[in-house]
């Protein structure tokens, strides 16, 4: 394992009870200045990983390096890692200023320096006038910004964020996503971010590590993750997809022929299957499927319209295709669509857009 | 210039009734309903709380009973110029009233008279028998004064008559002075009690001292327990909670006697210490029937009242706060002191006030394990209520206790702020 990254997880295992591993053989490299998100459902081990980095949990096996130095034996208060907690963890008995001054006073920084740095940090999150308020007197978004400012004010080497936007409503959450992203770009600090919200991860991150069952399923940039998921979990967890299960009949180079349940033959991109006869799960994004197209595609099927869902800018059509009645197609609302439930239409997609992945065990 | 603002445009409801009137009408019904709901409770509080306390406050200054026994005597007495001995009329009046007075009422009055000057009781008791004889014989005396002095020479002692002056008013402060080891001398000025009768001031100080100790020890012992309760996994904390609450379900007497078993000189603890060779058999430590015993037993009994408010406050302090403080660079001790402790203040003050107020008026436990120098003021209140039947002094002690608590409450509100309190 190369030790080049700024933060390096090396062969990390973590178990709480000696029976179940919540993190299994985690190897992760994070470069300086990078914004890396750990994305996964709850219980997937992402928060545990973050807590090990912060020093609140110790790895059962393996070592974490920060700036090439092992940190497992360093207590949390000496790690110089900032953290934004899930519910902000602002101290309710201190004003905003006192909250921000806390990490500085602990470090015995002179009073005048504390004042200027607190002011600078508050200005950064545009809360300059709120210094004398108590956290309870602030809105959720403002508290969020104070927590962010507090995690940054002592100029840590690294900032961790544990689902920091979970408590905000949708609009505010989106706004804060951009704000955090911009602050990251401006000061160039390394950020490790934990969330279960895929759109949040896609919006903000340089790279995303998708966690499931204590294992990193895929670590890539957002576009690769979305366009080229390596296994069925990632395909399912990120974005929407239409799935078929079937058996691989023939492999030809990058493509393979799959017989899906119901007998139809589908030509798909070979991603995560090894040999003919394997069971596989096919995944195709709804936006890659066209309906009633004149173009000849390799995959051409008849679908029966089951349901039309009006969503303003686009319309979702639920179809029954090859015995899968949860097949979704999105078409832009161009005003010319005239479909009724029960209509039979033609659906088609390119064979490079449907990926033959592993069968999920669950 | 004065500007007069008139609002001619009164807002009306759809039906044309002024909005204000309509609102009042609908609100009145709600208010009445709310009042009727709390009315039984109001009545209950009135009967069981306000009335008894009022009665106690009245009794602590009430001195009217004696006036109903000797109305005529007092009337004549007030005409006396205070020189030498009272005139014949006074002697005659008291003679008549002793002759006709009902035994029990006179007895009660005598007790009161003895508070002002000891000796009154025996004087009258002896005299009364002779008076009855004289009345029975039918030969009324020529000079009541001489007859009485003949019966008992005490009637010729002017100090008895001067002391009577203190009983004339229907209210008196004597009980309050008594409760503070003071009394009136013959001419009604306040003096200290005799050395051997000064017991209350000492007991007041001891009551405060014990209450402070008990509150302090409850805090020291209760804080870690409450912290554990709030932070342990549920199945352990439930078990611990049962241990905390168990004392509530056990009789107070049983718990107190258990402490006697533990602490007495031939008790469990001394036995173990001797057995281990830490102390010799003749050096057994006196741990009960003194102040130590009172403090130990009361601390154990009042501990839940400290733990529960603390627990309810600690329960809602997010665990992330300590983590955040450490993450920001504070060592655990500093994180505790700066971040955790300030957030428990409402619980500390609630528990502290609760334990202190309960301790200051505690009776049963000190009565059982207190011995001679572990008694609190409650002991004397009970003593005068049940044994000496000096209800005036008993009420005065109670009233002082009440005032003391109100003063403490006021102080507490000034220093900590009563809205900082949190019971759960």
XYZ file of C-alpha atoms in Angstrom:
786
model
C 0.000 0.000 0.000
C 1.490 3.312 -0.973
C 1.747 5.905 1.754
C 1.452 8.934 -0.442
C -1.942 10.344 0.538
C -2.555 13.026 3.122
C -4.980 10.763 4.952
C -4.380 7.059 4.568
C -6.517 4.262 5.942
C -4.483 1.076 5.876
C -6.160 -2.287 6.350
C -8.626 -0.906 8.871
C -10.980 -3.349 10.600
C -13.406 -2.263 13.256
C -15.613 -4.353 15.476
C -17.581 -3.243 18.530
C -18.482 -6.622 19.968
C -15.847 -8.998 18.642
C -18.411 -10.788 16.521
C -19.415 -8.450 13.734
C -17.090 -6.308 11.671
C -18.610 -2.902 10.988
C -15.639 -1.899 8.837
C -13.793 -4.527 6.853
C -10.313 -4.110 5.426
C -10.714 -0.455 4.613
C -7.998 1.043 2.420
C -8.486 4.634 1.477
C -6.217 7.406 0.242
C -7.223 11.030 0.492
C -5.067 13.735 -1.040
C -4.466 17.158 0.421
C -7.191 19.638 -0.473
C -9.559 16.972 -1.616
C -13.276 16.845 -0.785
C -14.060 13.185 -0.213
C -17.520 11.983 0.702
C -18.343 8.712 2.369
C -21.751 7.777 1.093
C -23.803 4.851 2.209
C -26.959 3.705 3.947
C -27.124 3.854 7.724
C -25.127 1.093 9.375
C -22.726 0.858 6.480
C -19.707 1.878 8.566
C -19.181 5.362 7.190
C -19.721 7.202 10.471
C -17.569 4.678 12.328
C -14.806 5.368 9.832
C -15.149 9.091 10.436
C -15.100 8.603 14.209
C -11.914 6.575 13.929
C -10.350 9.429 12.009
C -11.518 11.927 14.633
C -10.170 9.705 17.401
C -13.403 8.808 19.163
C -13.157 5.172 18.109
C -10.021 3.077 17.855
C -9.463 0.756 14.890
C -9.512 -2.906 15.869
C -6.829 -3.536 13.279
C -4.754 -1.478 10.878
C -3.488 2.082 11.072
C -4.606 5.515 10.015
C -1.956 7.954 8.818
C -2.380 11.681 8.748
C 0.357 13.533 6.930
C 2.445 10.317 6.970
C 2.221 9.912 10.748
C 0.238 7.143 12.426
C -2.479 8.705 14.596
C -4.147 5.786 16.344
C -2.419 6.584 19.622
C -2.998 10.339 19.500
C -5.987 11.424 21.612
C -8.696 13.402 19.819
C -7.767 16.693 21.472
C -4.285 16.575 19.977
C -5.213 15.589 16.455
C -5.912 19.095 15.136
C -8.882 17.855 13.161
C -11.968 20.038 12.934
C -15.350 18.429 12.983
C -18.922 19.448 12.266
C -21.290 17.201 14.175
C -24.633 15.910 13.055
C -26.601 18.187 15.371
C -23.883 20.837 15.388
C -22.996 20.255 19.079
C -22.864 23.991 19.702
C -22.468 24.706 23.403
C -25.821 26.156 24.463
C -24.464 28.054 27.463
C -21.967 30.009 25.383
C -22.628 32.756 22.881
C -21.650 32.291 19.273
C -18.457 34.218 19.930
C -17.607 32.130 22.967
C -18.265 28.974 21.010
C -15.824 30.087 18.356
C -13.290 31.340 20.868
C -13.322 28.011 22.753
C -10.824 26.138 20.533
C -8.591 29.210 20.444
C -8.603 29.770 24.199
C -7.774 26.124 24.732
C -4.717 26.718 22.578
C -3.718 29.697 24.727
C -3.894 32.152 21.878
C -3.686 35.805 22.960
C -6.946 37.633 23.547
C -6.580 40.104 20.691
C -5.764 37.305 18.249
C -8.811 35.392 19.427
C -11.022 38.395 18.777
C -9.722 38.969 15.267
C -9.848 35.315 14.312
C -13.361 34.854 15.659
C -14.469 37.896 13.733
C -12.826 36.646 10.565
C -14.453 33.236 10.915
C -17.863 34.796 11.558
C -17.492 37.023 8.528
C -16.582 34.018 6.429
C -19.951 32.435 7.180
C -21.710 35.817 6.979
C -22.755 35.899 10.615
C -20.710 38.917 11.661
C -23.537 40.504 13.643
C -24.644 37.405 15.494
C -21.630 37.012 17.759
C -23.476 37.889 20.939
C -26.416 35.591 20.376
C -26.834 32.223 21.954
C -27.156 29.211 19.634
C -30.809 28.760 20.609
C -31.522 32.216 19.207
C -30.323 31.237 15.748
C -32.113 29.421 12.963
C -31.021 25.947 11.911
C -29.059 27.248 8.950
C -27.300 29.851 11.059
C -26.396 27.249 13.685
C -25.023 25.126 10.898
C -22.777 27.958 9.780
C -21.582 28.613 13.316
C -20.670 24.945 13.633
C -18.771 25.191 10.368
C -16.971 28.332 11.473
C -16.068 26.728 14.791
C -14.602 23.688 13.039
C -12.464 25.952 10.863
C -11.488 28.771 13.205
C -8.477 26.990 14.709
C -7.106 26.187 11.240
C -7.192 22.424 11.520
C -5.324 20.171 9.120
C -8.502 18.439 8.110
C -12.229 18.955 8.548
C -14.698 16.150 9.110
C -18.411 16.584 8.603
C -20.887 14.052 9.887
C -24.160 14.514 8.026
C -24.055 18.210 8.802
C -27.071 19.133 6.716
C -29.368 16.364 7.890
C -31.448 18.602 10.123
C -32.131 21.302 7.548
C -35.055 21.555 5.185
C -34.572 20.890 1.507
C -34.032 24.429 0.198
C -31.645 25.389 2.941
C -29.797 22.131 2.506
C -29.144 22.841 -1.145
C -28.021 26.357 -0.389
C -25.659 25.148 2.327
C -24.232 22.516 -0.018
C -23.029 25.245 -2.342
C -21.804 27.335 0.537
C -19.712 24.531 1.989
C -18.401 23.719 -1.467
C -17.373 27.335 -2.030
C -15.688 27.635 1.349
C -13.790 24.458 0.553
C -12.696 25.830 -2.789
C -11.687 29.150 -1.258
C -9.545 27.914 1.626
C -8.461 24.656 0.038
C -8.797 22.565 3.191
C -9.125 18.777 3.051
C -12.673 17.698 3.825
C -14.020 14.273 4.681
C -17.778 14.355 4.498
C -20.290 11.723 5.555
C -23.802 11.567 4.178
C -26.502 9.175 3.112
C -27.881 11.638 0.609
C -26.574 10.843 -2.850
C -27.420 14.181 -4.435
C -25.494 15.924 -1.672
C -22.522 13.702 -2.375
C -22.716 14.237 -6.122
C -22.987 18.025 -5.748
C -20.089 18.615 -3.427
C -17.416 15.972 -3.735
C -14.238 15.530 -5.679
C -14.470 11.824 -4.989
C -17.083 9.632 -3.382
C -16.540 6.412 -1.465
C -19.705 4.349 -1.502
C -19.960 2.272 1.666
C -22.026 -0.815 2.206
C -21.622 -3.540 4.813
C -18.417 -2.003 6.075
C -16.757 -2.225 2.670
C -16.018 0.519 0.158
C -17.985 -0.609 -2.890
C -16.558 1.960 -5.255
C -14.382 5.016 -4.928
C -14.528 7.399 -7.865
C -15.482 10.813 -9.056
C -19.207 11.579 -9.095
C -19.621 11.208 -12.866
C -17.884 7.847 -13.028
C -19.897 6.638 -10.094
C -23.129 7.543 -11.786
C -22.308 6.540 -15.326
C -20.198 3.494 -14.655
C -21.228 1.779 -11.435
C -19.097 -1.273 -10.838
C -21.627 -3.323 -8.989
C -25.331 -3.564 -8.499
C -25.270 -1.917 -5.073
C -23.685 1.251 -6.406
C -25.977 1.247 -9.432
C -28.978 0.979 -7.180
C -27.862 3.341 -4.461
C -26.893 6.175 -6.746
C -29.540 7.496 -9.046
C -32.473 5.607 -10.430
C -32.170 2.494 -12.515
C -34.176 -0.217 -14.170
C -33.141 -3.709 -13.275
C -33.457 -7.107 -14.849
C -32.097 -10.336 -13.526
C -30.972 -13.008 -15.923
C -28.382 -15.556 -17.007
C -25.382 -14.799 -19.177
C -25.705 -16.830 -22.373
C -22.797 -15.640 -24.484
C -19.824 -13.324 -24.031
C -18.446 -11.425 -27.020
C -15.644 -9.065 -26.145
C -17.042 -6.200 -24.079
C -20.622 -7.244 -24.632
C -22.653 -10.210 -23.553
C -26.012 -11.725 -24.293
C -28.290 -12.175 -21.328
C -31.518 -14.087 -21.138
C -33.704 -12.230 -18.680
C -36.487 -13.804 -16.694
C -39.286 -14.138 -19.147
C -37.153 -15.286 -21.995
C -36.141 -12.102 -23.787
C -32.566 -11.702 -24.943
C -30.755 -8.501 -23.966
C -27.383 -7.354 -25.204
C -25.462 -5.648 -22.425
C -22.074 -4.263 -21.485
C -20.036 -6.839 -19.599
C -18.958 -5.213 -16.334
C -19.136 -7.577 -13.426
C -19.705 -11.045 -14.877
C -17.070 -13.642 -15.413
C -18.324 -16.492 -17.474
C -21.232 -17.787 -19.458
C -23.941 -19.255 -17.246
C -23.462 -16.693 -14.464
C -26.477 -15.024 -12.947
C -26.414 -11.285 -13.449
C -28.306 -8.115 -12.757
C -28.745 -5.703 -15.623
C -28.995 -2.015 -14.933
C -30.063 0.757 -17.284
C -30.719 4.394 -16.333
C -34.249 5.619 -17.164
C -32.894 8.598 -19.105
C -30.979 6.276 -21.455
C -34.128 4.565 -22.635
C -35.987 6.034 -25.590
C -39.568 5.353 -26.522
C -41.057 4.994 -29.992
C -37.709 5.793 -31.534
C -37.128 5.353 -35.285
C -33.481 4.511 -34.733
C -32.579 0.847 -34.815
C -31.010 -0.121 -31.474
C -29.634 -3.475 -30.372
C -32.224 -3.699 -27.633
C -35.756 -3.229 -28.812
C -38.751 -4.310 -26.766
C -42.427 -3.813 -26.442
C -43.643 -2.178 -23.279
C -47.121 -1.730 -21.860
C -47.877 1.606 -20.165
C -48.906 0.984 -16.557
C -48.862 4.443 -15.082
C -48.145 8.031 -16.067
C -46.766 10.355 -13.417
C -46.842 14.043 -14.144
C -43.849 15.884 -12.676
C -44.006 19.253 -14.381
C -40.818 19.441 -16.366
C -40.876 15.766 -17.204
C -43.193 12.816 -17.195
C -42.387 9.461 -15.695
C -43.835 6.496 -17.455
C -44.031 3.180 -15.656
C -44.007 0.321 -18.103
C -44.051 -3.407 -18.148
C -40.997 -4.437 -20.148
C -39.772 -8.033 -20.327
C -41.896 -9.009 -17.306
C -40.577 -6.106 -15.232
C -43.523 -3.867 -14.390
C -41.390 -1.355 -12.496
C -39.612 -0.185 -15.642
C -39.364 3.593 -15.563
C -38.833 5.920 -18.507
C -38.507 9.691 -18.217
C -39.562 11.871 -21.114
C -39.270 15.646 -21.209
C -42.623 17.409 -21.126
C -42.726 18.689 -24.695
C -46.471 18.850 -24.832
C -46.754 16.292 -27.587
C -46.945 13.126 -25.573
C -50.235 11.344 -25.996
C -50.186 8.105 -24.091
C -52.804 6.277 -22.114
C -52.530 3.525 -19.632
C -52.591 0.186 -21.399
C -50.989 1.480 -24.584
C -48.268 -0.681 -26.063
C -45.171 1.229 -27.070
C -41.713 0.472 -28.301
C -38.759 0.976 -25.909
C -35.133 0.758 -26.895
C -31.672 1.400 -25.548
C -28.097 1.087 -26.608
C -26.263 -2.015 -25.433
C -23.445 0.107 -23.980
C -25.958 1.797 -21.673
C -27.100 -1.381 -19.977
C -24.568 -2.847 -17.623
C -24.342 -6.489 -16.622
C -23.482 -6.460 -12.907
C -23.271 -8.940 -10.068
C -26.354 -10.287 -8.351
C -26.818 -8.681 -4.988
C -26.788 -11.265 -2.271
C -29.446 -9.731 -0.106
C -50.585 70.317 22.911
C -52.449 67.227 23.839
C -53.389 65.012 20.990
C -56.497 63.028 21.462
C -56.782 59.832 19.528
C -60.252 58.500 19.112
C -61.074 55.246 17.474
C -64.546 55.493 16.127
C -64.225 52.528 13.868
C -64.958 49.686 16.220
C -64.567 46.315 14.604
C -67.721 44.258 14.547
C -68.256 40.556 14.068
C -70.335 39.303 11.190
C -73.374 39.338 13.469
C -72.807 42.966 14.384
C -71.621 42.480 17.948
C -68.471 44.426 18.778
C -65.492 42.107 18.356
C -64.154 42.889 21.795
C -67.399 41.907 23.486
C -67.722 38.767 21.458
C -64.180 37.732 22.241
C -64.719 38.287 25.953
C -67.831 36.180 25.843
C -66.154 33.214 24.221
C -63.106 33.529 26.407
C -65.218 33.676 29.540
C -66.570 30.219 28.920
C -63.057 28.833 28.484
C -61.818 30.588 31.578
C -64.721 29.268 33.625
C -64.094 25.753 32.387
C -60.409 26.011 33.217
C -61.236 27.328 36.654
C -63.707 24.541 37.347
C -61.066 22.013 36.379
C -58.561 23.318 38.888
C -61.153 24.117 41.518
C -60.928 20.785 43.417
C -57.180 21.175 43.584
C -57.545 24.759 44.725
C -59.896 23.658 47.467
C -57.546 20.877 48.473
C -54.589 23.224 48.702
C -56.636 25.719 50.625
C -57.734 23.151 53.199
C -54.521 21.215 53.555
C -51.972 23.945 53.042
C -53.107 27.527 53.340
C -55.411 27.078 56.330
C -52.977 25.048 58.498
C -50.137 27.429 57.786
C -52.324 30.404 58.576
C -53.419 28.687 61.768
C -49.821 28.027 62.700
C -48.857 31.644 62.124
C -51.793 32.767 64.259
C -50.987 30.404 67.089
C -47.382 31.520 67.214
C -48.477 34.979 68.398
C -51.851 34.141 69.959
C -52.223 34.901 73.663
C -55.989 35.269 73.936
C -56.827 32.142 75.884
C -55.698 33.472 79.215
C -57.901 36.511 78.658
C -60.940 34.278 78.498
C -60.060 32.695 81.852
C -59.234 35.857 83.814
C -61.201 38.636 82.105
C -62.279 40.338 85.294
C -58.887 40.019 86.965
C -57.179 41.637 83.980
C -59.759 44.391 83.902
C -59.119 45.246 87.531
C -55.372 44.705 87.089
C -55.167 47.421 84.468
C -56.486 49.942 86.961
C -53.554 49.234 89.308
C -50.793 51.827 89.330
C -48.074 49.178 89.621
C -46.886 50.286 93.030
C -46.446 47.844 95.881
C -49.214 45.185 95.682
C -52.438 45.349 93.633
C -55.601 46.637 95.354
C -58.214 44.453 96.947
C -60.383 44.348 93.767
C -57.730 42.442 91.862
C -57.454 39.840 94.605
C -61.194 39.537 94.715
C -61.496 39.086 90.972
C -58.884 36.383 90.784
C -60.429 34.664 93.799
C -63.816 34.568 92.067
C -62.425 33.460 88.730
C -60.391 30.699 90.299
C -63.406 29.558 92.236
C -65.724 29.431 89.229
C -63.258 28.701 86.433
C -63.409 25.386 84.623
C -60.529 23.079 85.615
C -59.130 22.388 82.172
C -59.256 26.000 81.013
C -57.597 27.217 84.179
C -54.953 24.513 83.798
C -54.117 25.694 80.279
C -53.933 29.268 81.441
C -51.580 28.267 84.268
C -49.186 26.692 81.789
C -49.116 29.966 79.917
C -48.576 31.920 83.147
C -45.610 29.765 83.979
C -43.892 30.815 80.689
C -43.785 34.364 81.978
C -42.759 33.493 85.500
C -42.163 30.065 86.849
C -43.960 29.438 90.112
C -47.348 30.704 88.983
C -48.587 27.221 88.376
C -47.818 25.759 91.774
C -48.953 28.933 93.482
C -52.397 28.812 91.949
C -52.766 25.064 92.156
C -52.186 25.151 95.885
C -54.392 28.200 96.333
C -57.224 26.821 94.275
C -57.826 23.904 96.610
C -58.126 26.254 99.593
C -60.433 28.584 97.659
C -62.771 25.711 96.837
C -62.888 24.834 100.543
C -63.695 28.397 101.500
C -66.425 28.645 98.871
C -67.894 25.335 100.026
C -67.986 26.495 103.651
C -69.982 29.523 102.540
C -67.974 31.994 104.668
C -66.717 34.499 102.179
C -63.571 36.294 103.313
C -63.606 39.891 104.552
C -60.342 40.762 102.847
C -59.567 38.680 99.836
C -56.057 40.067 99.795
C -55.211 38.969 103.301
C -56.897 35.615 102.861
C -54.913 34.802 99.760
C -51.621 35.887 101.279
C -52.519 33.775 104.269
C -53.102 30.750 102.024
C -49.771 31.227 100.244
C -47.215 33.906 100.844
C -46.539 33.998 97.115
C -49.544 36.281 96.749
C -47.598 38.899 98.614
C -44.676 38.721 96.203
C -44.991 41.690 93.754
C -42.895 39.968 91.056
C -45.773 37.601 90.248
C -48.050 40.573 89.737
C -45.544 42.433 87.608
C -45.101 39.366 85.405
C -48.853 39.306 84.805
C -48.466 42.464 82.771
C -47.048 40.360 79.909
C -50.238 38.309 79.628
C -52.705 41.117 79.198
C -52.219 41.635 75.479
C -54.030 39.182 73.269
C -50.910 38.775 71.152
C -47.417 38.042 72.328
C -43.939 37.696 70.905
C -42.757 35.543 73.779
C -42.774 32.338 71.712
C -40.543 33.833 69.066
C -38.130 35.071 71.713
C -38.219 31.629 73.338
C -37.448 30.019 70.004
C -34.281 32.066 69.930
C -33.248 31.370 73.523
C -34.528 34.740 74.745
C -37.242 35.529 77.239
C -38.794 38.502 79.025
C -37.622 39.379 82.459
C -40.040 40.702 85.045
C -40.334 44.168 83.546
C -40.796 42.850 80.036
C -37.373 43.539 78.535
C -35.768 40.818 76.433
C -33.001 38.849 78.112
C -31.118 35.659 77.355
C -32.395 32.453 78.846
C -30.482 30.795 81.636
C -27.397 29.000 80.399
C -28.907 25.526 80.763
C -32.083 26.482 78.914
C -30.346 27.793 75.790
C -31.049 24.987 73.349
C -32.745 26.434 70.291
C -30.045 28.648 68.780
C -27.640 25.764 68.991
C -30.190 23.499 67.323
C -30.881 26.055 64.582
C -27.209 26.248 63.714
C -26.917 22.486 63.833
C -29.937 22.140 61.545
C -28.320 24.447 59.003
C -24.980 22.716 59.343
C -26.420 19.226 58.876
C -28.533 20.396 55.908
C -25.493 21.900 54.219
C -23.441 18.755 54.817
C -26.223 16.497 53.578
C -26.752 18.607 50.450
C -23.031 18.646 49.773
C -22.581 14.899 50.210
C -25.680 14.185 48.137
C -24.196 16.270 45.325
C -20.783 14.608 45.543
C -22.301 11.116 45.624
C -25.230 11.778 43.308
C -23.422 13.491 40.453
C -21.449 10.448 39.220
C -24.453 8.177 39.681
C -26.678 10.513 37.679
C -23.996 10.718 35.016
C -23.810 6.941 34.803
C -27.592 6.689 34.659
C -27.729 9.143 31.800
C -24.935 7.555 29.796
C -25.024 3.811 30.348
C -26.722 1.591 27.784
C -30.412 1.268 28.552
C -30.359 -2.190 30.067
C -27.698 -1.268 32.647
C -29.151 2.137 33.363
C -32.566 0.594 34.051
C -31.024 -1.709 36.610
C -29.154 1.174 38.192
C -32.341 3.222 38.223
C -34.037 0.497 40.238
C -31.242 0.692 42.796
C -31.726 4.433 42.988
C -35.481 4.138 43.369
C -35.446 1.131 45.699
C -35.098 3.338 48.789
C -38.336 5.076 47.748
C -40.152 1.792 47.972
C -38.706 0.855 51.337
C -40.104 2.192 54.568
C -38.225 5.135 55.947
C -38.166 3.458 59.348
C -36.668 0.290 57.965
C -33.916 2.198 56.227
C -33.134 4.252 59.297
C -33.040 1.224 61.584
C -30.832 -0.524 59.065
C -28.367 2.301 59.517
C -28.417 1.762 63.251
C -27.578 -1.890 62.673
C -24.735 -0.882 60.394
C -23.257 1.939 62.399
C -23.719 1.157 66.070
C -20.749 0.276 68.213
C -21.492 -3.417 68.033
C -22.698 -3.038 64.476
C -21.576 -4.371 61.145
C -19.027 -1.721 60.243
C -17.308 -1.634 63.609
C -17.341 -5.436 63.635
C -15.595 -5.607 60.277
C -13.040 -2.993 61.263
C -12.216 -4.886 64.451
C -12.116 -8.184 62.591
C -9.712 -6.742 60.040
C -7.550 -5.449 62.864
C -7.827 -1.822 61.781
C -9.109 -0.799 65.205
C -8.919 -2.487 68.588
C -11.978 -3.870 70.272
C -11.960 -1.044 72.812
C -11.628 1.626 70.124
C -14.936 1.027 68.399
C -16.000 4.194 66.611
C -19.126 6.051 67.707
C -20.920 6.526 64.395
C -24.539 6.631 65.391
C -26.592 8.502 67.998
C -24.673 11.628 67.108
C -24.369 14.110 64.265
C -22.316 11.708 62.131
C -25.147 9.193 62.216
C -27.690 11.846 61.303
C -25.619 13.033 58.342
C -24.912 9.518 57.041
C -28.508 8.318 57.265
C -30.028 11.511 55.879
C -27.596 11.586 52.968
C -28.603 8.089 51.979
C -32.300 8.808 52.331
C -32.261 12.105 50.430
C -29.867 10.952 47.700
C -32.605 10.111 45.160
C -33.874 13.689 45.369
C -30.500 14.827 44.123
C -29.987 12.093 41.558
C -33.311 12.365 39.768
C -33.219 16.073 38.832
C -29.554 15.726 37.892
C -30.339 12.706 35.763
C -33.169 14.407 33.920
C -30.870 17.299 33.050
C -27.924 15.123 32.070
C -30.115 12.897 29.945
C -30.722 15.686 27.456
C -27.136 16.902 27.192
C -26.015 15.415 23.873
C -22.996 13.165 24.110
C -21.587 14.970 21.125
C -20.863 18.012 23.301
C -18.017 16.326 25.146
C -16.719 14.981 21.871
C -16.961 18.367 20.231
C -15.054 19.976 23.082
C -12.278 17.402 22.796
C -12.262 17.673 19.059
C -11.737 21.413 19.479
C -8.657 20.684 21.556
C -9.850 20.592 25.157
C -8.558 17.816 27.385
C -11.310 15.726 28.990
C -11.057 17.526 32.356
C -11.350 20.919 30.728
C -14.141 19.755 28.437
C -16.025 18.534 31.505
C -15.483 21.722 33.461
C -16.177 24.146 30.638
C -18.812 22.360 28.606
C -20.521 19.634 30.626
C -20.680 21.064 34.126
C -22.245 24.427 33.182
C -25.024 22.578 31.429
C -25.844 20.588 34.571
C -26.324 23.726 36.713
C -30.143 23.589 36.455
C -30.051 20.031 37.785
C -27.571 20.809 40.523
C -29.636 23.720 41.722
C -32.910 21.824 41.571
C -31.460 18.856 43.425
C -29.608 21.052 45.888
C -32.652 23.120 46.768
C -34.843 20.046 47.042
C -32.450 18.175 49.329
C -31.719 21.230 51.438
C -35.365 22.092 51.977
C -36.191 18.489 52.849
C -33.191 18.217 55.169
C -33.887 21.394 57.080
C -37.273 20.135 58.203
C -36.318 16.476 58.643
C -37.586 14.718 61.737
C -37.812 10.914 61.818
C -34.258 10.014 60.906
C -32.521 12.416 63.274
C -34.977 11.384 65.977
C -33.905 7.766 65.579
C -30.184 8.000 64.895
C -29.429 11.487 66.190
C -28.942 10.674 69.832
C -28.338 13.729 71.952
C -26.338 16.002 69.673
C -27.750 14.921 66.337
C -31.231 16.360 66.799
C -32.548 18.942 64.381
C -35.162 21.617 64.942
C -37.906 19.218 63.917
C -37.257 17.326 67.118
C -38.179 20.335 69.259
C -41.225 21.092 67.176
C -42.480 17.581 67.748
C -41.491 17.708 71.392
C -43.507 20.833 72.088
C -46.389 19.587 69.976
C -46.732 16.253 71.712
C -45.031 16.387 75.082
C -45.151 19.867 76.587
C -48.218 20.911 74.575
C -46.635 24.328 74.192
C -48.241 24.934 70.820
C -47.302 28.555 70.817
C -43.593 27.790 70.885
C -44.141 24.899 68.509
C -45.819 27.257 66.015
C -43.150 29.888 66.470
C -40.432 27.339 65.680
C -42.408 26.209 62.648
C -42.932 29.763 61.464
C -39.252 30.572 61.779
C -38.489 27.450 59.746
C -40.936 28.625 57.092
C -39.428 32.101 56.976
C -35.949 30.617 56.821
C -36.910 28.572 53.790
C -38.504 31.572 52.104
C -35.344 33.594 52.715
C -33.206 30.806 51.272
C -35.500 30.571 48.296
C -35.227 34.303 47.771
C -31.446 34.177 48.062
C -31.339 31.272 45.676
C -33.484 33.142 43.186
C -31.134 36.132 43.442
C -28.011 34.062 42.923
C -29.014 31.231 40.593
C -32.401 32.349 39.291
C -35.440 30.213 39.885
C -36.118 29.753 36.186
C -32.791 27.958 36.010
C -34.299 25.114 37.941
C -35.165 21.939 36.136
C -36.855 18.950 37.669
C -37.408 16.947 34.544
